[in-house]
């Protein structure tokens, strides 16, 4: 990577979620994005409507050809990538590990934009993990891809502070913009022949899981700040929840409070809904029953007189 390149790079972009849209847009404006790879359209919502990924919609908006293989290692997909004659593959929030036959296609390699300061929080849910675990700072990393999960050499890192009330959705939007800046700076250094690589420290590596609905369940036997971080980190997916009369009650926003009793016990159910947790309590600011709209705790209490002080949530 020491030769200077004075033309736009021919880039194949791989991504899926809203997090990947801003980087794709930035690359479209500065380089030659010749192909977008994104998963097949999926059925979503109550009506099971067939929905394209945000990345496919962005590619269509700019007239960029896209392919949607079920698996990136399928022979047809590998052949399409090879025929594209790219310089580089850029990947972010794609959801699949690239096999060797794909990693070997671009002459300049494959670069990933990851939403954490690697080697911390490798894996599928780094933004959620940073919030749930009470981090004050996070960021993005550009890295050369290898056959591992976010294990390649670090190229560049940029950091931001996490705001106290910020949800995973809100932080993701800011990190997406930061990811756009980081990939542009990374490619500028690459084209100038100044790009440096630094191996990751395996001793410092941590991993995050692919989130399921079960991850959203609230453990009332945690402290007020931990509960708030859990609710923030699980917003919007999979959504923090507890059980109420056998139903899943989503909790969208809480405020730490000092009053205490047994974890999960309703302390107040009149003007405010306050639930005891370990070493304190939380005020339930916003919540939602299945099939209903999100409402404030006060609005919820007006329509649900069956919530009484002393009852236990989570059963």
PDB file of C-alpha atoms in Angstrom:
ATOM      1  CA  UNK A   1       0.000   0.000   0.000  1.00  0.00           C
ATOM      2  CA  UNK A   2       2.902   2.377  -0.643  1.00  0.00           C
ATOM      3  CA  UNK A   3       2.039   3.408  -4.217  1.00  0.00           C
ATOM      4  CA  UNK A   4       0.122   6.653  -4.708  1.00  0.00           C
ATOM      5  CA  UNK A   5      -3.252   6.390  -6.435  1.00  0.00           C
ATOM      6  CA  UNK A   6      -4.529   9.525  -8.161  1.00  0.00           C
ATOM      7  CA  UNK A   7      -7.907   8.261  -9.388  1.00  0.00           C
ATOM      8  CA  UNK A   8     -11.146   7.280  -7.658  1.00  0.00           C
ATOM      9  CA  UNK A   9     -11.021   3.765  -6.261  1.00  0.00           C
ATOM     10  CA  UNK A  10     -13.331   1.130  -7.737  1.00  0.00           C
ATOM     11  CA  UNK A  11     -15.183   0.019  -4.595  1.00  0.00           C
ATOM     12  CA  UNK A  12     -17.562  -2.838  -3.844  1.00  0.00           C
ATOM     13  CA  UNK A  13     -19.627  -1.919  -0.788  1.00  0.00           C
ATOM     14  CA  UNK A  14     -21.233  -4.493   1.510  1.00  0.00           C
ATOM     15  CA  UNK A  15     -23.759  -3.507   4.168  1.00  0.00           C
ATOM     16  CA  UNK A  16     -27.274  -3.919   5.482  1.00  0.00           C
ATOM     17  CA  UNK A  17     -28.545  -1.589   8.206  1.00  0.00           C
ATOM     18  CA  UNK A  18     -29.045   2.158   8.566  1.00  0.00           C
ATOM     19  CA  UNK A  19     -25.572   2.339  10.148  1.00  0.00           C
ATOM     20  CA  UNK A  20     -24.074   1.508   6.739  1.00  0.00           C
ATOM     21  CA  UNK A  21     -26.032   4.122   4.758  1.00  0.00           C
ATOM     22  CA  UNK A  22     -23.908   7.147   5.654  1.00  0.00           C
ATOM     23  CA  UNK A  23     -20.599   5.438   4.751  1.00  0.00           C
ATOM     24  CA  UNK A  24     -22.085   4.269   1.438  1.00  0.00           C
ATOM     25  CA  UNK A  25     -23.249   7.801   0.681  1.00  0.00           C
ATOM     26  CA  UNK A  26     -19.820   9.235   1.498  1.00  0.00           C
ATOM     27  CA  UNK A  27     -18.047   6.703  -0.724  1.00  0.00           C
ATOM     28  CA  UNK A  28     -20.491   7.334  -3.567  1.00  0.00           C
ATOM     29  CA  UNK A  29     -19.582  11.027  -3.440  1.00  0.00           C
ATOM     30  CA  UNK A  30     -15.800  10.503  -3.385  1.00  0.00           C
ATOM     31  CA  UNK A  31     -14.952   7.163  -5.013  1.00  0.00           C
ATOM     32  CA  UNK A  32     -16.368   4.913  -7.747  1.00  0.00           C
ATOM     33  CA  UNK A  33     -18.827   2.542  -6.059  1.00  0.00           C
ATOM     34  CA  UNK A  34     -19.338  -0.065  -8.762  1.00  0.00           C
ATOM     35  CA  UNK A  35     -21.408  -2.632  -6.852  1.00  0.00           C
ATOM     36  CA  UNK A  36     -23.387  -2.919  -3.627  1.00  0.00           C
ATOM     37  CA  UNK A  37     -23.868  -6.259  -1.854  1.00  0.00           C
ATOM     38  CA  UNK A  38     -26.707  -6.551   0.663  1.00  0.00           C
ATOM     39  CA  UNK A  39     -28.968  -9.370   1.956  1.00  0.00           C
ATOM     40  CA  UNK A  40     -32.152 -10.427   0.152  1.00  0.00           C
ATOM     41  CA  UNK A  41     -35.360  -8.509   0.876  1.00  0.00           C
ATOM     42  CA  UNK A  42     -37.041  -9.771   4.059  1.00  0.00           C
ATOM     43  CA  UNK A  43     -40.651  -9.832   5.204  1.00  0.00           C
ATOM     44  CA  UNK A  44     -41.260  -7.482   8.110  1.00  0.00           C
ATOM     45  CA  UNK A  45     -44.040  -5.916  10.189  1.00  0.00           C
ATOM     46  CA  UNK A  46     -47.538  -7.150  10.975  1.00  0.00           C
ATOM     47  CA  UNK A  47     -48.408  -7.503   7.295  1.00  0.00           C
ATOM     48  CA  UNK A  48     -45.140  -9.323   6.561  1.00  0.00           C
ATOM     49  CA  UNK A  49     -44.410  -6.841   3.788  1.00  0.00           C
ATOM     50  CA  UNK A  50     -41.322  -7.583   1.717  1.00  0.00           C
ATOM     51  CA  UNK A  51     -38.762  -4.939   2.719  1.00  0.00           C
ATOM     52  CA  UNK A  52     -35.415  -4.042   1.145  1.00  0.00           C
ATOM     53  CA  UNK A  53     -32.491  -3.250   3.412  1.00  0.00           C
ATOM     54  CA  UNK A  54     -31.663   0.440   3.983  1.00  0.00           C
ATOM     55  CA  UNK A  55     -28.433  -0.114   2.040  1.00  0.00           C
ATOM     56  CA  UNK A  56     -30.264  -1.515  -0.992  1.00  0.00           C
ATOM     57  CA  UNK A  57     -32.627   1.461  -0.931  1.00  0.00           C
ATOM     58  CA  UNK A  58     -29.671   3.851  -0.831  1.00  0.00           C
ATOM     59  CA  UNK A  59     -27.983   2.029  -3.720  1.00  0.00           C
ATOM     60  CA  UNK A  60     -31.194   2.230  -5.768  1.00  0.00           C
ATOM     61  CA  UNK A  61     -31.474   5.949  -4.990  1.00  0.00           C
ATOM     62  CA  UNK A  62     -28.063   6.548  -6.571  1.00  0.00           C
ATOM     63  CA  UNK A  63     -28.446   4.088  -9.427  1.00  0.00           C
ATOM     64  CA  UNK A  64     -25.757   1.709  -8.112  1.00  0.00           C
ATOM     65  CA  UNK A  65     -26.113  -1.902  -9.213  1.00  0.00           C
ATOM     66  CA  UNK A  66     -26.709  -4.280  -6.286  1.00  0.00           C
ATOM     67  CA  UNK A  67     -26.759  -8.026  -5.733  1.00  0.00           C
ATOM     68  CA  UNK A  68     -28.438  -9.842  -2.841  1.00  0.00           C
ATOM     69  CA  UNK A  69     -26.892 -13.258  -2.210  1.00  0.00           C
ATOM     70  CA  UNK A  70     -28.218 -15.348   0.665  1.00  0.00           C
ATOM     71  CA  UNK A  71     -24.627 -16.289   1.451  1.00  0.00           C
ATOM     72  CA  UNK A  72     -21.645 -14.217   0.342  1.00  0.00           C
ATOM     73  CA  UNK A  73     -19.654 -17.401  -0.338  1.00  0.00           C
ATOM     74  CA  UNK A  74     -22.153 -18.740  -2.891  1.00  0.00           C
ATOM     75  CA  UNK A  75     -20.396 -19.437  -6.225  1.00  0.00           C
ATOM     76  CA  UNK A  76     -22.640 -17.009  -8.110  1.00  0.00           C
ATOM     77  CA  UNK A  77     -21.823 -14.206  -5.645  1.00  0.00           C
ATOM     78  CA  UNK A  78     -18.074 -14.874  -5.767  1.00  0.00           C
ATOM     79  CA  UNK A  79     -18.198 -14.851  -9.572  1.00  0.00           C
ATOM     80  CA  UNK A  80     -20.075 -11.522  -9.610  1.00  0.00           C
ATOM     81  CA  UNK A  81     -17.515  -9.975  -7.261  1.00  0.00           C
ATOM     82  CA  UNK A  82     -14.626 -11.248  -9.364  1.00  0.00           C
ATOM     83  CA  UNK A  83     -16.115  -9.892 -12.590  1.00  0.00           C
ATOM     84  CA  UNK A  84     -16.584  -6.429 -11.064  1.00  0.00           C
ATOM     85  CA  UNK A  85     -12.826  -5.772 -11.239  1.00  0.00           C
ATOM     86  CA  UNK A  86     -12.725  -3.711  -8.048  1.00  0.00           C
ATOM     87  CA  UNK A  87      -9.749  -2.199  -6.257  1.00  0.00           C
ATOM     88  CA  UNK A  88     -11.205  -2.591  -2.793  1.00  0.00           C
ATOM     89  CA  UNK A  89     -14.136  -4.009  -0.816  1.00  0.00           C
ATOM     90  CA  UNK A  90     -15.562  -1.898   2.033  1.00  0.00           C
ATOM     91  CA  UNK A  91     -17.784  -3.661   4.557  1.00  0.00           C
ATOM     92  CA  UNK A  92     -19.888  -2.288   7.403  1.00  0.00           C
ATOM     93  CA  UNK A  93     -22.812  -3.813   9.319  1.00  0.00           C
ATOM     94  CA  UNK A  94     -23.150  -6.531   6.682  1.00  0.00           C
ATOM     95  CA  UNK A  95     -23.745  -9.481   9.001  1.00  0.00           C
ATOM     96  CA  UNK A  96     -21.586 -12.169   7.384  1.00  0.00           C
ATOM     97  CA  UNK A  97     -17.937 -13.144   7.712  1.00  0.00           C
ATOM     98  CA  UNK A  98     -16.207 -13.041   4.333  1.00  0.00           C
ATOM     99  CA  UNK A  99     -14.718 -16.389   3.232  1.00  0.00           C
ATOM    100  CA  UNK A 100     -11.137 -16.591   1.884  1.00  0.00           C
ATOM    101  CA  UNK A 101     -12.283 -16.698  -1.753  1.00  0.00           C
ATOM    102  CA  UNK A 102     -13.897 -13.265  -1.286  1.00  0.00           C
ATOM    103  CA  UNK A 103     -11.104 -11.751   0.834  1.00  0.00           C
ATOM    104  CA  UNK A 104      -8.645 -12.577  -1.946  1.00  0.00           C
ATOM    105  CA  UNK A 105     -10.567 -10.800  -4.730  1.00  0.00           C
ATOM    106  CA  UNK A 106      -9.659  -7.086  -4.317  1.00  0.00           C
ATOM    107  CA  UNK A 107      -5.993  -6.146  -4.947  1.00  0.00           C
ATOM    108  CA  UNK A 108      -6.101  -3.600  -2.094  1.00  0.00           C
ATOM    109  CA  UNK A 109      -7.896  -5.916   0.307  1.00  0.00           C
ATOM    110  CA  UNK A 110     -11.129  -5.659   2.281  1.00  0.00           C
ATOM    111  CA  UNK A 111     -11.670  -2.893   4.842  1.00  0.00           C
ATOM    112  CA  UNK A 112     -14.302  -3.057   7.571  1.00  0.00           C
ATOM    113  CA  UNK A 113     -15.857  -0.136   9.479  1.00  0.00           C
ATOM    114  CA  UNK A 114     -16.625  -1.414  12.991  1.00  0.00           C
ATOM    115  CA  UNK A 115     -18.612   0.506  15.625  1.00  0.00           C
ATOM    116  CA  UNK A 116     -16.235   0.145  18.559  1.00  0.00           C
ATOM    117  CA  UNK A 117     -12.664   0.877  19.543  1.00  0.00           C
ATOM    118  CA  UNK A 118     -11.235  -2.538  18.728  1.00  0.00           C
ATOM    119  CA  UNK A 119     -10.201  -4.945  20.106  1.00  0.00           C
ATOM    120  CA  UNK A 120     -12.975  -4.057  22.566  1.00  0.00           C
ATOM    121  CA  UNK A 121     -16.483  -5.202  21.611  1.00  0.00           C
ATOM    122  CA  UNK A 122     -15.871  -7.322  18.565  1.00  0.00           C
ATOM    123  CA  UNK A 123     -18.952  -8.987  17.133  1.00  0.00           C
ATOM    124  CA  UNK A 124     -22.552  -8.166  16.275  1.00  0.00           C
ATOM    125  CA  UNK A 125     -23.716  -5.702  18.949  1.00  0.00           C
ATOM    126  CA  UNK A 126     -20.875  -3.311  19.898  1.00  0.00           C
ATOM    127  CA  UNK A 127     -23.072  -0.208  20.258  1.00  0.00           C
ATOM    128  CA  UNK A 128     -25.528  -1.917  22.597  1.00  0.00           C
ATOM    129  CA  UNK A 129     -22.687  -3.445  24.612  1.00  0.00           C
ATOM    130  CA  UNK A 130     -20.944  -0.103  25.122  1.00  0.00           C
ATOM    131  CA  UNK A 131     -24.117   1.479  26.543  1.00  0.00           C
ATOM    132  CA  UNK A 132     -25.245  -1.498  28.646  1.00  0.00           C
ATOM    133  CA  UNK A 133     -21.791  -1.804  30.209  1.00  0.00           C
ATOM    134  CA  UNK A 134     -21.687   1.870  31.134  1.00  0.00           C
ATOM    135  CA  UNK A 135     -18.906   3.025  28.809  1.00  0.00           C
ATOM    136  CA  UNK A 136     -18.349   6.784  28.643  1.00  0.00           C
ATOM    137  CA  UNK A 137     -16.419   6.722  25.356  1.00  0.00           C
ATOM    138  CA  UNK A 138     -16.732   4.619  22.219  1.00  0.00           C
ATOM    139  CA  UNK A 139     -15.926   5.104  18.547  1.00  0.00           C
ATOM    140  CA  UNK A 140     -15.274   3.467  15.213  1.00  0.00           C
ATOM    141  CA  UNK A 141     -12.383   1.449  13.842  1.00  0.00           C
ATOM    142  CA  UNK A 142     -11.377   0.822  10.253  1.00  0.00           C
ATOM    143  CA  UNK A 143      -9.517  -2.453   9.910  1.00  0.00           C
ATOM    144  CA  UNK A 144      -8.145  -4.811   7.288  1.00  0.00           C
ATOM    145  CA  UNK A 145     -10.349  -7.882   7.194  1.00  0.00           C
ATOM    146  CA  UNK A 146      -9.108 -11.425   7.700  1.00  0.00           C
ATOM    147  CA  UNK A 147     -10.914 -14.716   8.308  1.00  0.00           C
ATOM    148  CA  UNK A 148     -11.683 -13.946  11.961  1.00  0.00           C
ATOM    149  CA  UNK A 149     -14.497 -11.930  13.516  1.00  0.00           C
ATOM    150  CA  UNK A 150     -13.171  -8.350  13.684  1.00  0.00           C
ATOM    151  CA  UNK A 151      -9.628  -9.587  14.267  1.00  0.00           C
ATOM    152  CA  UNK A 152      -7.739  -7.848  11.434  1.00  0.00           C
ATOM    153  CA  UNK A 153      -5.110  -5.115  11.676  1.00  0.00           C
ATOM    154  CA  UNK A 154      -6.341  -1.703  12.808  1.00  0.00           C
ATOM    155  CA  UNK A 155      -5.978   1.109  10.274  1.00  0.00           C
ATOM    156  CA  UNK A 156      -7.613   4.086  11.978  1.00  0.00           C
ATOM    157  CA  UNK A 157      -9.727   4.859  15.059  1.00  0.00           C
ATOM    158  CA  UNK A 158     -11.931   7.829  15.948  1.00  0.00           C
ATOM    159  CA  UNK A 159     -13.721   8.253  19.291  1.00  0.00           C
ATOM    160  CA  UNK A 160     -16.723  10.122  20.732  1.00  0.00           C
ATOM    161  CA  UNK A 161     -18.254  10.488  24.190  1.00  0.00           C
ATOM    162  CA  UNK A 162     -21.487   8.642  24.970  1.00  0.00           C
ATOM    163  CA  UNK A 163     -24.190  10.982  26.282  1.00  0.00           C
ATOM    164  CA  UNK A 164     -25.864  10.016  29.581  1.00  0.00           C
ATOM    165  CA  UNK A 165     -29.366   9.615  28.137  1.00  0.00           C
ATOM    166  CA  UNK A 166     -28.355   8.395  24.667  1.00  0.00           C
ATOM    167  CA  UNK A 167     -30.033   5.272  23.273  1.00  0.00           C
ATOM    168  CA  UNK A 168     -28.379   2.709  21.011  1.00  0.00           C
ATOM    169  CA  UNK A 169     -30.352   4.114  18.089  1.00  0.00           C
ATOM    170  CA  UNK A 170     -29.167   7.669  18.744  1.00  0.00           C
ATOM    171  CA  UNK A 171     -25.560   6.607  19.290  1.00  0.00           C
ATOM    172  CA  UNK A 172     -25.677   4.511  16.121  1.00  0.00           C
ATOM    173  CA  UNK A 173     -26.650   7.582  14.096  1.00  0.00           C
ATOM    174  CA  UNK A 174     -23.662   9.536  15.413  1.00  0.00           C
ATOM    175  CA  UNK A 175     -21.276   6.628  14.939  1.00  0.00           C
ATOM    176  CA  UNK A 176     -22.507   6.191  11.369  1.00  0.00           C
ATOM    177  CA  UNK A 177     -21.446   9.755  10.593  1.00  0.00           C
ATOM    178  CA  UNK A 178     -18.126   9.118  12.340  1.00  0.00           C
ATOM    179  CA  UNK A 179     -17.724   5.934  10.303  1.00  0.00           C
ATOM    180  CA  UNK A 180     -18.159   7.967   7.122  1.00  0.00           C
ATOM    181  CA  UNK A 181     -15.386  10.325   8.163  1.00  0.00           C
ATOM    182  CA  UNK A 182     -13.108   7.479   9.199  1.00  0.00           C
ATOM    183  CA  UNK A 183     -13.404   5.537   5.934  1.00  0.00           C
ATOM    184  CA  UNK A 184     -12.744   8.668   3.876  1.00  0.00           C
ATOM    185  CA  UNK A 185      -9.634   9.458   5.940  1.00  0.00           C
ATOM    186  CA  UNK A 186      -8.527   5.822   5.701  1.00  0.00           C
ATOM    187  CA  UNK A 187      -8.863   5.751   1.913  1.00  0.00           C
ATOM    188  CA  UNK A 188      -7.100   9.111   1.595  1.00  0.00           C
ATOM    189  CA  UNK A 189      -4.123   7.670   3.479  1.00  0.00           C
ATOM    190  CA  UNK A 190      -4.277   4.515   1.367  1.00  0.00           C
ATOM    191  CA  UNK A 191      -4.214   6.485  -1.894  1.00  0.00           C
ATOM    192  CA  UNK A 192      -1.312   8.607  -0.636  1.00  0.00           C
ATOM    193  CA  UNK A 193       0.665   5.488   0.285  1.00  0.00           C
ATOM    194  CA  UNK A 194       0.678   6.455   3.969  1.00  0.00           C
ATOM    195  CA  UNK A 195      -1.693   3.864   5.423  1.00  0.00           C
ATOM    196  CA  UNK A 196      -0.273   2.056   8.458  1.00  0.00           C
ATOM    197  CA  UNK A 197      -1.477  -1.188  10.040  1.00  0.00           C
ATOM    198  CA  UNK A 198      -1.387  -2.138  13.722  1.00  0.00           C
ATOM    199  CA  UNK A 199      -2.173  -5.657  14.965  1.00  0.00           C
ATOM    200  CA  UNK A 200      -4.845  -6.028  17.628  1.00  0.00           C
ATOM    201  CA  UNK A 201      -4.078  -7.173  21.163  1.00  0.00           C
ATOM    202  CA  UNK A 202      -5.831 -10.502  21.667  1.00  0.00           C
ATOM    203  CA  UNK A 203      -5.396 -10.136  25.437  1.00  0.00           C
ATOM    204  CA  UNK A 204      -7.647  -7.046  25.394  1.00  0.00           C
ATOM    205  CA  UNK A 205     -10.317  -8.457  23.077  1.00  0.00           C
ATOM    206  CA  UNK A 206     -13.961  -8.721  24.159  1.00  0.00           C
ATOM    207  CA  UNK A 207     -16.916 -10.056  22.170  1.00  0.00           C
ATOM    208  CA  UNK A 208     -20.573  -9.128  21.791  1.00  0.00           C
ATOM    209  CA  UNK A 209     -23.399 -11.483  20.760  1.00  0.00           C
ATOM    210  CA  UNK A 210     -26.001 -11.354  18.027  1.00  0.00           C
ATOM    211  CA  UNK A 211     -28.951  -9.908  19.944  1.00  0.00           C
ATOM    212  CA  UNK A 212     -32.187 -11.859  20.417  1.00  0.00           C
ATOM    213  CA  UNK A 213     -35.446 -10.804  22.089  1.00  0.00           C
ATOM    214  CA  UNK A 214     -34.379 -12.612  25.248  1.00  0.00           C
ATOM    215  CA  UNK A 215     -31.458 -10.208  25.695  1.00  0.00           C
ATOM    216  CA  UNK A 216     -33.971  -7.406  26.263  1.00  0.00           C
ATOM    217  CA  UNK A 217     -35.470  -8.882  29.454  1.00  0.00           C
ATOM    218  CA  UNK A 218     -34.883  -6.627  32.465  1.00  0.00           C
ATOM    219  CA  UNK A 219     -33.174  -8.092  35.513  1.00  0.00           C
ATOM    220  CA  UNK A 220     -34.678  -6.060  38.358  1.00  0.00           C
ATOM    221  CA  UNK A 221     -31.929  -7.325  40.644  1.00  0.00           C
ATOM    222  CA  UNK A 222     -29.543  -4.744  39.156  1.00  0.00           C
ATOM    223  CA  UNK A 223     -28.905  -1.183  40.289  1.00  0.00           C
ATOM    224  CA  UNK A 224     -30.794   1.881  38.960  1.00  0.00           C
ATOM    225  CA  UNK A 225     -27.974   2.989  36.648  1.00  0.00           C
ATOM    226  CA  UNK A 226     -27.501  -0.530  35.287  1.00  0.00           C
ATOM    227  CA  UNK A 227     -31.242  -0.772  34.587  1.00  0.00           C
ATOM    228  CA  UNK A 228     -31.205   2.585  32.791  1.00  0.00           C
ATOM    229  CA  UNK A 229     -28.178   1.538  30.723  1.00  0.00           C
ATOM    230  CA  UNK A 230     -29.919  -1.715  29.800  1.00  0.00           C
ATOM    231  CA  UNK A 231     -33.049   0.130  28.656  1.00  0.00           C
ATOM    232  CA  UNK A 232     -30.977   2.615  26.624  1.00  0.00           C
ATOM    233  CA  UNK A 233     -28.818  -0.079  25.072  1.00  0.00           C
ATOM    234  CA  UNK A 234     -31.769  -2.235  24.010  1.00  0.00           C
ATOM    235  CA  UNK A 235     -33.528   0.693  22.284  1.00  0.00           C
ATOM    236  CA  UNK A 236     -34.707   0.105  19.570  1.00  0.00           C
ATOM    237  CA  UNK A 237     -33.807  -3.599  19.225  1.00  0.00           C
ATOM    238  CA  UNK A 238     -34.665  -5.928  20.843  1.00  0.00           C
ATOM    239  CA  UNK A 239     -36.352  -3.530  23.270  1.00  0.00           C
ATOM    240  CA  UNK A 240     -36.095  -3.792  27.068  1.00  0.00           C
ATOM    241  CA  UNK A 241     -39.083  -5.564  28.595  1.00  0.00           C
ATOM    242  CA  UNK A 242     -40.552  -7.145  31.698  1.00  0.00           C
ATOM    243  CA  UNK A 243     -43.565  -9.382  32.247  1.00  0.00           C
ATOM    244  CA  UNK A 244     -46.880  -7.892  33.356  1.00  0.00           C
ATOM    245  CA  UNK A 245     -49.913 -10.175  33.735  1.00  0.00           C
ATOM    246  CA  UNK A 246     -48.236 -12.713  31.469  1.00  0.00           C
ATOM    247  CA  UNK A 247     -47.613 -10.152  28.734  1.00  0.00           C
ATOM    248  CA  UNK A 248     -44.390  -8.567  27.538  1.00  0.00           C
ATOM    249  CA  UNK A 249     -44.338  -4.946  28.768  1.00  0.00           C
ATOM    250  CA  UNK A 250     -41.729  -2.928  26.853  1.00  0.00           C
ATOM    251  CA  UNK A 251     -39.850  -0.290  28.820  1.00  0.00           C
ATOM    252  CA  UNK A 252     -38.510   2.502  26.625  1.00  0.00           C
ATOM    253  CA  UNK A 253     -37.213   5.052  29.101  1.00  0.00           C
ATOM    254  CA  UNK A 254     -36.465   5.122  32.839  1.00  0.00           C
ATOM    255  CA  UNK A 255     -34.908   7.508  35.355  1.00  0.00           C
ATOM    256  CA  UNK A 256     -32.822   6.264  38.320  1.00  0.00           C
ATOM    257  CA  UNK A 257     -34.437   6.911  41.720  1.00  0.00           C
ATOM    258  CA  UNK A 258     -33.276   6.399  45.318  1.00  0.00           C
ATOM    259  CA  UNK A 259     -36.302   4.837  47.060  1.00  0.00           C
ATOM    260  CA  UNK A 260     -35.878   1.130  47.702  1.00  0.00           C
ATOM    261  CA  UNK A 261     -37.662  -2.171  48.428  1.00  0.00           C
ATOM    262  CA  UNK A 262     -37.531  -5.699  46.957  1.00  0.00           C
ATOM    263  CA  UNK A 263     -36.356  -5.748  43.301  1.00  0.00           C
ATOM    264  CA  UNK A 264     -39.262  -5.590  40.827  1.00  0.00           C
ATOM    265  CA  UNK A 265     -41.775  -4.389  43.428  1.00  0.00           C
ATOM    266  CA  UNK A 266     -44.049  -1.500  42.420  1.00  0.00           C
ATOM    267  CA  UNK A 267     -43.450   1.299  44.938  1.00  0.00           C
ATOM    268  CA  UNK A 268     -45.786   3.924  43.456  1.00  0.00           C
ATOM    269  CA  UNK A 269     -48.657   3.500  40.989  1.00  0.00           C
ATOM    270  CA  UNK A 270     -50.551   6.785  41.059  1.00  0.00           C
ATOM    271  CA  UNK A 271     -48.978   9.892  39.527  1.00  0.00           C
ATOM    272  CA  UNK A 272     -45.730   8.084  38.707  1.00  0.00           C
ATOM    273  CA  UNK A 273     -44.833   4.446  38.165  1.00  0.00           C
ATOM    274  CA  UNK A 274     -41.798   3.648  40.317  1.00  0.00           C
ATOM    275  CA  UNK A 275     -40.300   0.156  40.540  1.00  0.00           C
ATOM    276  CA  UNK A 276     -37.751  -1.006  43.102  1.00  0.00           C
ATOM    277  CA  UNK A 277     -34.433  -2.406  41.911  1.00  0.00           C
ATOM    278  CA  UNK A 278     -31.224  -3.380  43.670  1.00  0.00           C
ATOM    279  CA  UNK A 279     -30.040  -0.522  45.920  1.00  0.00           C
ATOM    280  CA  UNK A 280     -32.682   1.903  44.671  1.00  0.00           C
ATOM    281  CA  UNK A 281     -35.507   2.205  42.162  1.00  0.00           C
ATOM    282  CA  UNK A 282     -36.360   3.536  38.715  1.00  0.00           C
ATOM    283  CA  UNK A 283     -39.132   5.781  37.471  1.00  0.00           C
ATOM    284  CA  UNK A 284     -40.762   4.239  34.394  1.00  0.00           C
ATOM    285  CA  UNK A 285     -40.976   7.232  32.044  1.00  0.00           C
ATOM    286  CA  UNK A 286     -42.179   5.511  28.874  1.00  0.00           C
ATOM    287  CA  UNK A 287     -43.582   2.017  28.196  1.00  0.00           C
ATOM    288  CA  UNK A 288     -45.693  -0.024  25.808  1.00  0.00           C
ATOM    289  CA  UNK A 289     -47.936  -3.084  25.860  1.00  0.00           C
ATOM    290  CA  UNK A 290     -48.102  -5.424  22.824  1.00  0.00           C
ATOM    291  CA  UNK A 291     -50.237  -3.927  20.067  1.00  0.00           C
ATOM    292  CA  UNK A 292     -50.516  -0.589  21.856  1.00  0.00           C
ATOM    293  CA  UNK A 293     -48.730   2.730  21.374  1.00  0.00           C
ATOM    294  CA  UNK A 294     -45.866   3.986  23.502  1.00  0.00           C
ATOM    295  CA  UNK A 295     -47.127   6.115  26.399  1.00  0.00           C
ATOM    296  CA  UNK A 296     -45.743   7.893  29.445  1.00  0.00           C
ATOM    297  CA  UNK A 297     -45.835   6.157  32.805  1.00  0.00           C
ATOM    298  CA  UNK A 298     -48.548   8.567  33.968  1.00  0.00           C
ATOM    299  CA  UNK A 299     -50.742   7.868  30.908  1.00  0.00           C
ATOM    300  CA  UNK A 300     -50.261   4.127  31.380  1.00  0.00           C
ATOM    301  CA  UNK A 301     -51.420   4.264  35.003  1.00  0.00           C
ATOM    302  CA  UNK A 302     -54.599   6.111  34.034  1.00  0.00           C
ATOM    303  CA  UNK A 303     -55.669   3.200  31.846  1.00  0.00           C
ATOM    304  CA  UNK A 304     -54.363   0.323  33.946  1.00  0.00           C
ATOM    305  CA  UNK A 305     -55.709   0.487  37.477  1.00  0.00           C
ATOM    306  CA  UNK A 306     -54.751  -3.155  37.974  1.00  0.00           C
ATOM    307  CA  UNK A 307     -51.168  -2.013  38.626  1.00  0.00           C
ATOM    308  CA  UNK A 308     -50.994  -1.712  42.397  1.00  0.00           C
ATOM    309  CA  UNK A 309     -48.312  -0.785  44.863  1.00  0.00           C
ATOM    310  CA  UNK A 310     -46.649  -3.896  46.194  1.00  0.00           C
ATOM    311  CA  UNK A 311     -47.109  -6.071  43.100  1.00  0.00           C
ATOM    312  CA  UNK A 312     -44.025  -7.618  41.504  1.00  0.00           C
ATOM    313  CA  UNK A 313     -43.125  -7.126  37.855  1.00  0.00           C
ATOM    314  CA  UNK A 314     -41.261  -9.750  35.858  1.00  0.00           C
ATOM    315  CA  UNK A 315     -43.647 -12.621  36.589  1.00  0.00           C
TER     316      UNK A 315
END
